[in-house]
Coordinates of C-alpha atoms in Angstrom, one line a residue:
M251 CA -8.1 -9.9 -20.1
F252 CA -7.4 -13.3 -19.7
D253 CA -5.9 -13.9 -23.2
F254 CA -4.0 -10.9 -22.9
L255 CA -2.6 -12.6 -19.6
I256 CA -2.0 -15.9 -21.5
H257 CA -0.3 -14.2 -24.2
G258 CA 2.1 -12.4 -21.5
F259 CA 2.7 -15.6 -20.0
D260 CA 3.9 -17.2 -23.3
V261 CA 6.5 -14.3 -23.7
A262 CA 7.8 -14.6 -19.9
L263 CA 8.2 -18.5 -20.0
T264 CA 10.5 -18.5 -22.6
P265 CA 14.0 -19.7 -21.3
L266 CA 15.7 -16.2 -22.1
N267 CA 13.1 -14.5 -20.3
L268 CA 12.7 -16.8 -17.3
G269 CA 16.6 -16.6 -16.9
L270 CA 16.5 -12.7 -17.0
A271 CA 13.7 -12.8 -14.3
F272 CA 15.5 -14.7 -12.2
L273 CA 18.6 -12.9 -12.7
G274 CA 16.7 -9.5 -12.1
A275 CA 15.3 -11.0 -8.8
L276 CA 18.6 -12.0 -7.3
L277 CA 20.4 -8.8 -8.3
G278 CA 17.5 -6.5 -7.3
T279 CA 17.7 -8.5 -3.7
L280 CA 21.5 -7.7 -3.6
F281 CA 21.2 -4.1 -4.5
G282 CA 18.2 -3.5 -2.4
A283 CA 20.2 -5.1 0.4
L284 CA 23.3 -2.9 0.1
P285 CA 22.0 0.8 2.0
G286 CA 21.9 3.4 -0.7
I287 CA 21.9 1.7 -3.8
G288 CA 18.3 0.7 -4.1
P289 CA 16.5 0.2 -7.2
I290 CA 17.3 3.2 -8.9
N291 CA 20.8 3.1 -8.9
G292 CA 20.5 -0.6 -10.0
I293 CA 18.5 -0.1 -13.1
A294 CA 20.4 2.8 -14.1
I295 CA 23.5 0.8 -13.7
L296 CA 21.7 -2.1 -15.9
M297 CA 19.6 -0.3 -18.3
P298 CA 22.4 0.8 -21.0
L299 CA 24.1 -2.7 -20.4
A300 CA 20.8 -4.3 -21.2
Y301 CA 20.6 -2.1 -24.4
T302 CA 23.7 -2.7 -25.9
L303 CA 24.0 -6.4 -25.3
G304 CA 20.9 -6.2 -27.9
L305 CA 17.9 -7.7 -25.5
P306 CA 14.5 -7.3 -26.8
A307 CA 12.3 -4.7 -25.3
E308 CA 10.3 -7.0 -23.3
S309 CA 13.4 -8.9 -22.4
A310 CA 15.2 -6.0 -21.1
L311 CA 12.2 -4.8 -19.1
I312 CA 11.5 -8.3 -17.3
L313 CA 15.1 -8.0 -16.4
L314 CA 14.6 -4.5 -14.8
A315 CA 11.3 -4.9 -13.6
G316 CA 12.9 -7.9 -11.8
V317 CA 15.7 -5.2 -10.0
Y318 CA 12.6 -3.2 -9.0
T319 CA 10.7 -5.7 -7.2
G320 CA 13.6 -7.5 -6.1
A321 CA 15.2 -4.1 -4.5
E322 CA 12.1 -3.8 -2.6
Y323 CA 12.5 -7.1 -1.2
G324 CA 16.2 -6.6 -0.4
G325 CA 15.7 -3.2 1.4
R326 CA 14.3 -4.7 4.3
M327 CA 17.4 -6.6 5.2
S328 CA 19.7 -3.6 6.1
S329 CA 16.6 -1.9 8.3
I330 CA 16.2 -4.9 10.4
L331 CA 19.7 -6.0 11.0
L332 CA 21.4 -2.5 11.3
N333 CA 18.6 0.0 11.7
V334 CA 19.7 1.6 8.4
P335 CA 16.8 1.5 5.6
G336 CA 18.3 0.1 2.1
D337 CA 16.3 2.8 0.4
A338 CA 13.6 5.2 1.1
G339 CA 10.8 2.6 0.7
A340 CA 12.5 0.8 3.6
V341 CA 12.6 3.7 6.5
M342 CA 9.2 2.5 8.3
S343 CA 10.6 -1.1 8.4
T344 CA 13.4 0.0 10.6
L345 CA 10.6 0.9 13.2
D346 CA 9.9 -2.5 14.4
G347 CA 12.1 -4.8 12.3
H348 CA 15.1 -3.6 14.1
P349 CA 13.7 -3.8 17.6
L350 CA 12.5 -7.5 16.8
A351 CA 16.5 -8.4 15.9
K352 CA 17.6 -6.9 19.0
K353 CA 15.1 -9.4 20.8
G354 CA 17.3 -12.3 19.1
L355 CA 14.5 -12.6 16.7
A356 CA 16.3 -11.3 13.4
G357 CA 15.6 -14.5 11.3
P358 CA 11.8 -14.6 12.0
A359 CA 11.6 -10.8 11.1
L360 CA 13.3 -11.3 7.6
G361 CA 11.2 -14.5 7.2
L362 CA 8.0 -12.4 7.9
S363 CA 9.1 -9.5 5.9
A364 CA 9.4 -11.8 2.8
V365 CA 6.3 -13.1 3.2
S366 CA 4.5 -9.8 4.0
S367 CA 6.3 -8.5 1.0
F368 CA 4.8 -11.4 -1.3
V369 CA 1.7 -11.1 -0.1
G370 CA 1.2 -7.0 -0.5
A371 CA 3.1 -8.0 -4.2
T372 CA 0.3 -10.5 -5.3
I373 CA -2.4 -8.1 -4.4
A374 CA -0.9 -5.6 -6.4
I375 CA -0.3 -7.6 -9.4
I376 CA -3.8 -9.2 -9.6
G377 CA -5.0 -5.0 -9.4
L378 CA -2.4 -4.1 -12.3
T379 CA -3.6 -7.3 -14.1
L380 CA -7.3 -6.3 -13.6
F381 CA -7.3 -2.3 -13.7
A382 CA -4.6 -1.9 -16.3
P383 CA -6.5 -3.1 -19.2
L384 CA -9.6 -1.2 -18.4
L385 CA -7.6 1.9 -17.7
A386 CA -5.9 1.9 -21.1
R387 CA -9.2 1.7 -22.8
V388 CA -10.4 4.9 -20.8
A389 CA -7.1 6.6 -21.7
V390 CA -7.5 6.3 -25.4
M391 CA -9.8 8.7 -25.1
F392 CA -7.4 11.2 -23.7
G393 CA -6.4 14.0 -26.2
P394 CA -3.4 16.4 -26.1
A395 CA -5.3 19.1 -23.1
E396 CA -6.2 15.9 -21.3
F397 CA -2.8 14.6 -20.9
F398 CA -1.5 18.0 -20.0
A399 CA -4.0 18.3 -17.2
L400 CA -2.8 14.4 -16.0
M401 CA 0.3 15.9 -15.9
V402 CA -0.7 19.0 -13.7
F403 CA -2.7 16.4 -11.7
A404 CA 1.3 14.4 -11.1
F405 CA 3.0 17.3 -10.1
S406 CA 0.3 18.4 -7.6
S407 CA 0.5 14.8 -6.5
M408 CA 4.2 14.8 -6.0
A409 CA 4.3 17.7 -4.4
V410 CA 2.0 16.8 -1.4
M411 CA 2.9 13.3 -0.9
M412 CA 6.4 12.8 -2.0
G413 CA 9.1 14.0 0.8
K414 CA 8.6 15.6 4.0
D415 CA 9.1 19.2 2.6
P416 CA 6.7 20.3 -0.2
V417 CA 8.8 23.1 -1.1
K418 CA 12.0 21.3 -1.5
T419 CA 9.8 18.8 -3.6
G420 CA 8.5 21.5 -6.0
I421 CA 12.1 22.9 -6.3
G422 CA 13.5 19.5 -7.3
A423 CA 10.8 19.0 -9.9
V424 CA 11.3 22.5 -11.4
L425 CA 15.0 21.7 -11.6
G426 CA 14.2 18.5 -13.4
V427 CA 11.9 20.3 -16.0
M428 CA 14.8 23.0 -16.6
I429 CA 16.9 20.3 -17.6
A430 CA 14.4 18.5 -19.8
M431 CA 14.2 22.2 -21.7
I432 CA 18.0 21.8 -22.6
G433 CA 18.6 21.8 -26.4
V434 CA 17.0 23.2 -29.5
D435 CA 13.4 24.0 -29.2
S436 CA 11.6 21.2 -31.6
G437 CA 8.9 24.2 -32.2
T438 CA 10.9 27.3 -32.8
G439 CA 14.6 26.3 -33.2
V440 CA 15.6 28.5 -30.6
M441 CA 18.6 27.2 -28.1
R442 CA 17.7 26.4 -24.8
Y443 CA 20.6 26.5 -22.0
T444 CA 23.2 25.4 -24.2
F445 CA 25.4 27.9 -23.4
G446 CA 26.9 28.0 -27.1
L447 CA 28.0 24.1 -26.7
A448 CA 27.3 22.0 -29.7
E449 CA 27.3 18.8 -27.2
L450 CA 23.8 20.0 -25.7
Y451 CA 22.1 21.0 -28.8
D452 CA 20.2 17.4 -28.3
G453 CA 19.7 17.7 -24.9
I454 CA 20.6 15.8 -22.2
D455 CA 20.6 11.9 -22.7
F456 CA 18.3 9.9 -20.2
V457 CA 21.1 7.3 -19.5
V458 CA 23.2 10.1 -18.9
M459 CA 21.2 11.9 -16.4
I460 CA 20.0 8.9 -14.4
I461 CA 23.6 7.1 -13.9
G462 CA 24.8 10.8 -13.3
L463 CA 22.3 11.9 -10.9
F464 CA 22.1 8.5 -9.0
A465 CA 24.9 6.1 -9.4
I466 CA 27.8 8.9 -9.3
S467 CA 26.3 11.2 -6.7
E468 CA 26.0 7.8 -4.6
I469 CA 29.6 7.1 -5.2
L470 CA 30.5 10.4 -4.0
L471 CA 28.4 10.1 -0.7
M472 CA 30.3 6.8 -0.2
L473 CA 33.7 8.2 -0.6
E474 CA 32.6 11.0 2.0
H475 CA 31.6 8.2 4.4
A476 CA 34.7 5.8 3.7
N477 CA 36.2 6.2 7.0
R478 CA 32.9 5.1 8.9
Q479 CA 33.7 1.4 10.6
D480 CA 32.0 -1.2 8.4
A481 CA 28.1 -1.7 9.5
G482 CA 28.5 -5.5 9.3
D483 CA 30.7 -5.3 12.6
A484 CA 27.4 -4.6 14.6
M485 CA 25.4 -6.9 12.6
P486 CA 23.1 -9.2 14.7
P487 CA 23.1 -13.4 14.2
V488 CA 20.4 -14.1 11.6
G489 CA 19.4 -17.4 13.2
R490 CA 16.4 -19.5 12.1
V491 CA 14.6 -17.6 9.0
M492 CA 11.7 -19.8 8.4
V493 CA 8.4 -17.8 10.2
S494 CA 5.9 -19.9 11.6
L495 CA 2.1 -20.3 10.3
K496 CA 1.2 -18.8 13.5
E497 CA 3.1 -15.8 13.1
V498 CA 1.9 -15.5 9.4
L499 CA -1.5 -15.8 10.6
Y500 CA -1.3 -13.1 13.6
C501 CA -0.2 -10.5 10.9
K502 CA -2.7 -11.5 7.9
W503 CA -5.0 -8.5 8.1
A504 CA -2.0 -6.1 8.3
M505 CA -0.7 -7.9 5.4
L506 CA -4.2 -7.6 3.2
R507 CA -5.0 -4.1 4.4
S508 CA -1.4 -3.0 3.6
G509 CA -1.3 -4.5 0.1
V510 CA -4.5 -2.8 -1.0
I511 CA -3.6 0.4 0.4
G512 CA -0.1 0.5 -1.3
F513 CA -1.7 -0.3 -4.5
I514 CA -3.9 2.7 -4.5
V515 CA -0.7 4.6 -3.1
G516 CA 1.3 3.4 -5.9
V517 CA -1.3 4.2 -8.6
L518 CA -1.0 7.9 -8.0
P519 CA 1.7 9.5 -10.1
G520 CA 4.8 10.5 -8.5
T521 CA 4.2 8.9 -5.2
G522 CA 6.3 5.7 -4.6
A523 CA 7.0 3.0 -1.9
S524 CA 8.5 5.4 1.0
V525 CA 4.5 7.1 1.1
A526 CA 3.0 3.7 0.7
G527 CA 4.9 2.1 3.9
A528 CA 4.2 5.4 5.7
V529 CA 0.5 5.2 5.1
S530 CA 0.4 1.5 5.4
Y531 CA 2.2 1.8 9.0
T532 CA 0.4 4.5 10.5
T533 CA -3.2 2.9 9.3
E534 CA -2.2 -0.3 10.8
K535 CA -1.0 1.4 13.8
R536 CA -4.3 3.3 14.1
L537 CA -6.5 0.3 13.8
S538 CA -4.4 -2.5 15.5
D539 CA -2.1 -1.2 18.5
K540 CA -4.6 -1.6 21.4
E541 CA -1.5 -2.1 23.7
N542 CA 1.0 0.0 22.4
T543 CA 3.2 -2.2 21.1
F544 CA 3.9 -0.7 17.7
G545 CA 7.8 0.7 17.6
T546 CA 9.0 -1.9 20.5
G547 CA 8.8 -4.9 18.0
D548 CA 5.5 -5.5 17.1
M549 CA 5.4 -8.0 14.0
R550 CA 2.3 -6.2 12.4
G551 CA 4.3 -3.2 12.4
L552 CA 7.0 -4.7 10.3
A553 CA 4.2 -6.4 7.9
A554 CA 2.3 -3.4 7.3
P555 CA 5.0 -1.5 5.4
E556 CA 6.8 -4.2 3.9
A557 CA 3.2 -5.5 2.2
G558 CA 2.6 -1.6 1.6
N559 CA 5.9 -0.7 -0.3
N560 CA 5.7 -4.1 -2.3
A561 CA 2.3 -3.3 -3.4
S562 CA 3.2 0.1 -4.2
A563 CA 6.0 -1.2 -6.4
A564 CA 3.7 -3.0 -8.6
G565 CA 0.9 -0.5 -8.3
S566 CA 3.1 2.1 -9.7
F567 CA 3.3 0.3 -13.1
V568 CA -0.3 0.9 -13.8
P569 CA 0.2 4.6 -14.6
M570 CA 3.4 4.0 -16.5
L571 CA 1.9 1.6 -19.0
T572 CA -1.7 2.9 -19.2
L573 CA -0.8 6.6 -19.3
G574 CA 2.8 6.9 -19.9
I575 CA 3.2 9.0 -16.3
P576 CA 5.7 7.3 -14.2
G577 CA 4.3 6.2 -10.6
S578 CA 7.4 6.5 -8.8
G579 CA 11.0 7.5 -9.4
T580 CA 11.8 4.1 -10.5
T581 CA 9.1 3.7 -12.8
A582 CA 10.3 7.1 -14.2
V583 CA 13.7 5.4 -15.0
L584 CA 12.0 2.6 -16.5
L585 CA 9.7 4.9 -19.0
G586 CA 13.3 5.6 -20.2
A587 CA 14.0 2.6 -21.0
L588 CA 11.1 1.8 -23.0
M589 CA 12.0 5.3 -24.9
L590 CA 15.7 3.9 -25.6
Y591 CA 13.6 1.0 -27.5
N592 CA 11.5 3.9 -29.6
I593 CA 8.1 2.4 -27.4
T594 CA 5.8 4.9 -26.5
P595 CA 4.1 3.9 -23.1
G596 CA 0.3 4.8 -23.0
P597 CA -3.0 3.4 -24.0
M598 CA -1.6 2.1 -27.3
L599 CA 0.7 -0.1 -25.7
F600 CA -1.8 -2.9 -24.9
S601 CA -2.9 -3.2 -28.5
E602 CA 0.2 -2.5 -30.5
R603 CA 3.0 -4.0 -28.2
P604 CA 0.9 -6.5 -26.2
E605 CA 4.5 -8.7 -25.9
V606 CA 5.9 -5.8 -23.8
A607 CA 3.1 -5.0 -21.7
G608 CA 1.6 -8.7 -21.3
G609 CA 5.3 -10.0 -21.1
L610 CA 6.0 -7.6 -18.3
I611 CA 3.1 -8.0 -16.0
A612 CA 2.8 -11.8 -16.2
S613 CA 6.7 -11.9 -15.4
L614 CA 5.8 -10.0 -12.2
Y615 CA 3.8 -13.2 -11.2
I616 CA 6.7 -15.3 -11.8
G617 CA 9.4 -13.1 -10.2
N618 CA 7.3 -12.7 -7.2
I619 CA 7.4 -16.4 -6.7
M620 CA 11.4 -16.6 -7.3
L621 CA 11.7 -13.8 -4.7
L622 CA 9.9 -15.7 -2.1
A623 CA 12.0 -18.8 -2.9
L624 CA 15.1 -16.8 -2.7
N625 CA 14.7 -14.4 0.2
L626 CA 13.1 -17.0 2.6
P627 CA 16.2 -19.8 2.5
L628 CA 18.9 -17.7 1.4
A629 CA 18.5 -14.5 3.8
G630 CA 21.7 -15.2 5.9
F631 CA 23.4 -15.3 2.5
F632 CA 22.3 -12.0 1.3
A633 CA 22.7 -10.5 4.9
K634 CA 26.4 -11.4 4.3
V635 CA 26.2 -8.5 1.2
L636 CA 26.0 -6.1 4.4
T637 CA 29.8 -7.0 5.1
I638 CA 31.1 -5.8 1.6
P639 CA 33.7 -3.3 2.2
R640 CA 33.4 0.1 0.6
W641 CA 36.7 -0.1 -0.9
V642 CA 35.4 -3.3 -3.2
L643 CA 31.6 -1.6 -3.9
V644 CA 32.6 1.9 -4.9
P645 CA 35.2 0.9 -7.4
A646 CA 32.2 -1.8 -8.9
I647 CA 29.6 0.8 -9.1
A648 CA 31.8 3.2 -10.8
I649 CA 33.4 0.8 -13.2
L650 CA 29.5 -0.1 -14.2
A651 CA 28.7 3.4 -14.5
F652 CA 31.2 4.3 -16.7
V653 CA 31.3 1.4 -19.0
G654 CA 27.6 1.8 -19.2
V655 CA 27.7 5.3 -20.7
Y656 CA 30.5 5.0 -22.7
Q657 CA 29.5 1.9 -24.3
L658 CA 26.2 3.6 -25.3
H659 CA 27.5 6.8 -26.4
S660 CA 31.2 6.0 -27.2
D661 CA 31.7 9.7 -26.5
L662 CA 33.7 11.2 -23.8
M663 CA 31.5 14.5 -23.4
A664 CA 29.0 12.0 -22.3
I665 CA 31.4 10.8 -19.5
Y666 CA 32.1 14.5 -18.5
L667 CA 28.3 15.5 -18.2
M668 CA 27.8 12.4 -16.4
L669 CA 30.3 13.7 -13.9
V670 CA 28.9 17.3 -13.8
I671 CA 25.6 15.9 -13.1
G672 CA 26.8 13.6 -10.5
I673 CA 28.1 16.4 -8.5
F674 CA 25.0 18.5 -9.1
G675 CA 23.2 15.1 -7.5
Y676 CA 25.5 14.9 -4.8
L677 CA 25.3 18.7 -4.2
L678 CA 21.1 18.3 -3.9
R679 CA 21.6 15.8 -1.7
K680 CA 23.6 17.0 0.6
L681 CA 21.0 20.1 1.0
G682 CA 18.7 17.7 1.9
F683 CA 16.8 17.2 -1.7
S684 CA 15.3 14.4 -2.8
L685 CA 16.5 13.1 -6.1
A686 CA 13.2 11.6 -7.0
P687 CA 11.4 14.7 -7.7
V688 CA 14.3 15.7 -10.2
I689 CA 14.1 12.8 -12.4
L690 CA 10.1 12.8 -12.4
G691 CA 10.1 16.7 -13.2
Y692 CA 12.8 15.6 -16.2
V693 CA 10.7 12.8 -17.4
L694 CA 7.2 14.7 -17.3
G695 CA 8.6 18.1 -18.5
G696 CA 9.3 17.3 -21.9
L697 CA 5.7 15.3 -22.0
M698 CA 4.1 18.2 -20.4
E699 CA 5.3 20.8 -23.0
D700 CA 4.9 18.5 -25.9
N701 CA 0.9 17.9 -24.8
L702 CA 0.7 21.8 -24.2
R703 CA 2.2 22.5 -27.8
R704 CA -0.3 20.1 -29.4
A705 CA -3.3 21.3 -27.5
L706 CA -2.5 24.9 -28.4
S707 CA -1.9 24.0 -32.1
I708 CA -5.5 22.1 -32.3
S709 CA -7.1 25.1 -30.6
G710 CA -5.2 28.1 -32.7
G711 CA -3.6 29.3 -29.3
D712 CA -7.1 29.4 -27.2
M713 CA -6.1 28.2 -23.9
G714 CA -9.8 27.4 -23.3
I715 CA -9.0 23.7 -24.6
L716 CA -7.3 23.1 -21.5
W717 CA -10.4 22.9 -19.4
Q718 CA -13.0 22.1 -22.2
S719 CA -13.9 18.2 -21.5
G720 CA -15.0 16.7 -18.5
I721 CA -12.0 14.7 -17.7
S722 CA -9.8 17.8 -18.1
I723 CA -12.2 19.5 -15.7
G724 CA -11.8 16.6 -13.2
L725 CA -8.3 16.4 -13.5
W726 CA -7.7 20.2 -12.9
I727 CA -10.1 19.9 -9.7
A728 CA -8.5 16.8 -8.4
A729 CA -5.1 18.8 -8.5
V730 CA -6.3 21.7 -7.0
L731 CA -8.0 19.5 -4.2
L732 CA -4.5 17.8 -3.7
L733 CA -2.5 21.0 -2.8
V734 CA -5.6 23.0 -0.8
L735 CA -7.1 20.0 1.4
P736 CA -3.9 19.1 3.5
W737 CA -3.8 22.8 4.2
L738 CA -7.6 23.3 4.6
L739 CA -8.5 20.3 6.6
P740 CA -6.6 20.8 9.7
R741 CA -8.2 24.5 10.0
L742 CA -11.8 23.2 9.6
L743 CA -11.5 19.8 11.8
P744 CA -12.8 20.8 15.2
G745 CA -11.0 20.9 18.1
K746 CA -7.3 21.1 15.8
S747 CA -5.8 24.0 15.5
P748 CA -3.2 24.8 12.4
A749 CA -0.4 24.8 14.7
R750 CA -1.1 21.5 16.0
A751 CA -1.5 20.2 12.5

């Protein structure tokens, strides 16, 4: 394990990869600070550019992973200063972060959130280092039937834990699976959802899908709200950013507990930082809020979700690297980045491409230190990003989106398809749907179908192969329990009626 990590640092400490890790951390913090941009849009915009620049796979992944972790740091800024979450993972940070800013403690709140993010991410990266290679050894025993059962478990986890409305989450995932089915069926040659268009025979390209669904839909939402007053007009002064040792020690148990919780939540497929932040905050409130100060500007109420959502970001790399299953919507995009380089994530990645897996894990250690060094002294500078007017921001995002897709495909049809998907994503968001289940369904749907075909081919069409092994049975039971227990427990616990639950 340590030899593997040392090899990873050999990769991550080259001048090119160090520079890319720093660039990813810087851009990620900027993307995270801007409300609505977040890590998915940032990665979607940079992914085609990294590929067309000819960066090696490990270097591109280090850059994009830096954007991911940097955006988790940056998302706290608008939550604390403006009471507007930078992304879904920063929602819980508004509850105590903004009241602290209104008390004149915006600077210490930003400093504490940076330290909490560092502690949570460090716990999770250590967990990733320890458990990812071990899980990869177990995953080598997975066959097509076990991987199919794992996909079912991932969809169950997503339906229960992602978003407030499980029905809309399920519908979004089904829409993603349907989009993944577009094109020629590789097994039978049947055309599926192509409507006679030759351009759809190969399906919808991942980059077109990601940029259209997230970046273009976000541009349309920005245009819709273009007449709103700039948020920066009401931004409180930042002042002193450095947090005192006494304040850090006051929140130490909140950070440590939430770091562990965030890592565990991040490892579960299809959850993400928003779930980790909510679970961390509610757990800490239950354990520590003896004086009912949470929600009024308690520093522990800020430290807990910040440590939790950053730990979840690092934890979500565990299923992506070892099983080829995205742990969150953002790692689903990173999974597509690996596929651009014809790299199949999974248990063999650690032995066949150790420079990719090891370099990524080592870069997370380096990037985490860089992010702390950036976010403590430069919080005031990053806060000024919130004052960028929309008339500058919207054209910049649009140019990057169009150039990225056209550089990759050199085909106007890809541009038209991106626009259609963007309008579709905009309509979904207007109807209250989260786009993360759509992209997870898109990524998992193709993998699920491929593994089902292989399993049935091995068994000669006998469905019993799907639950023959102990691993498959365990995953099927876990998937059923995930769906049933949230409904069943309130009815079994004494003194709680289903209506109250």
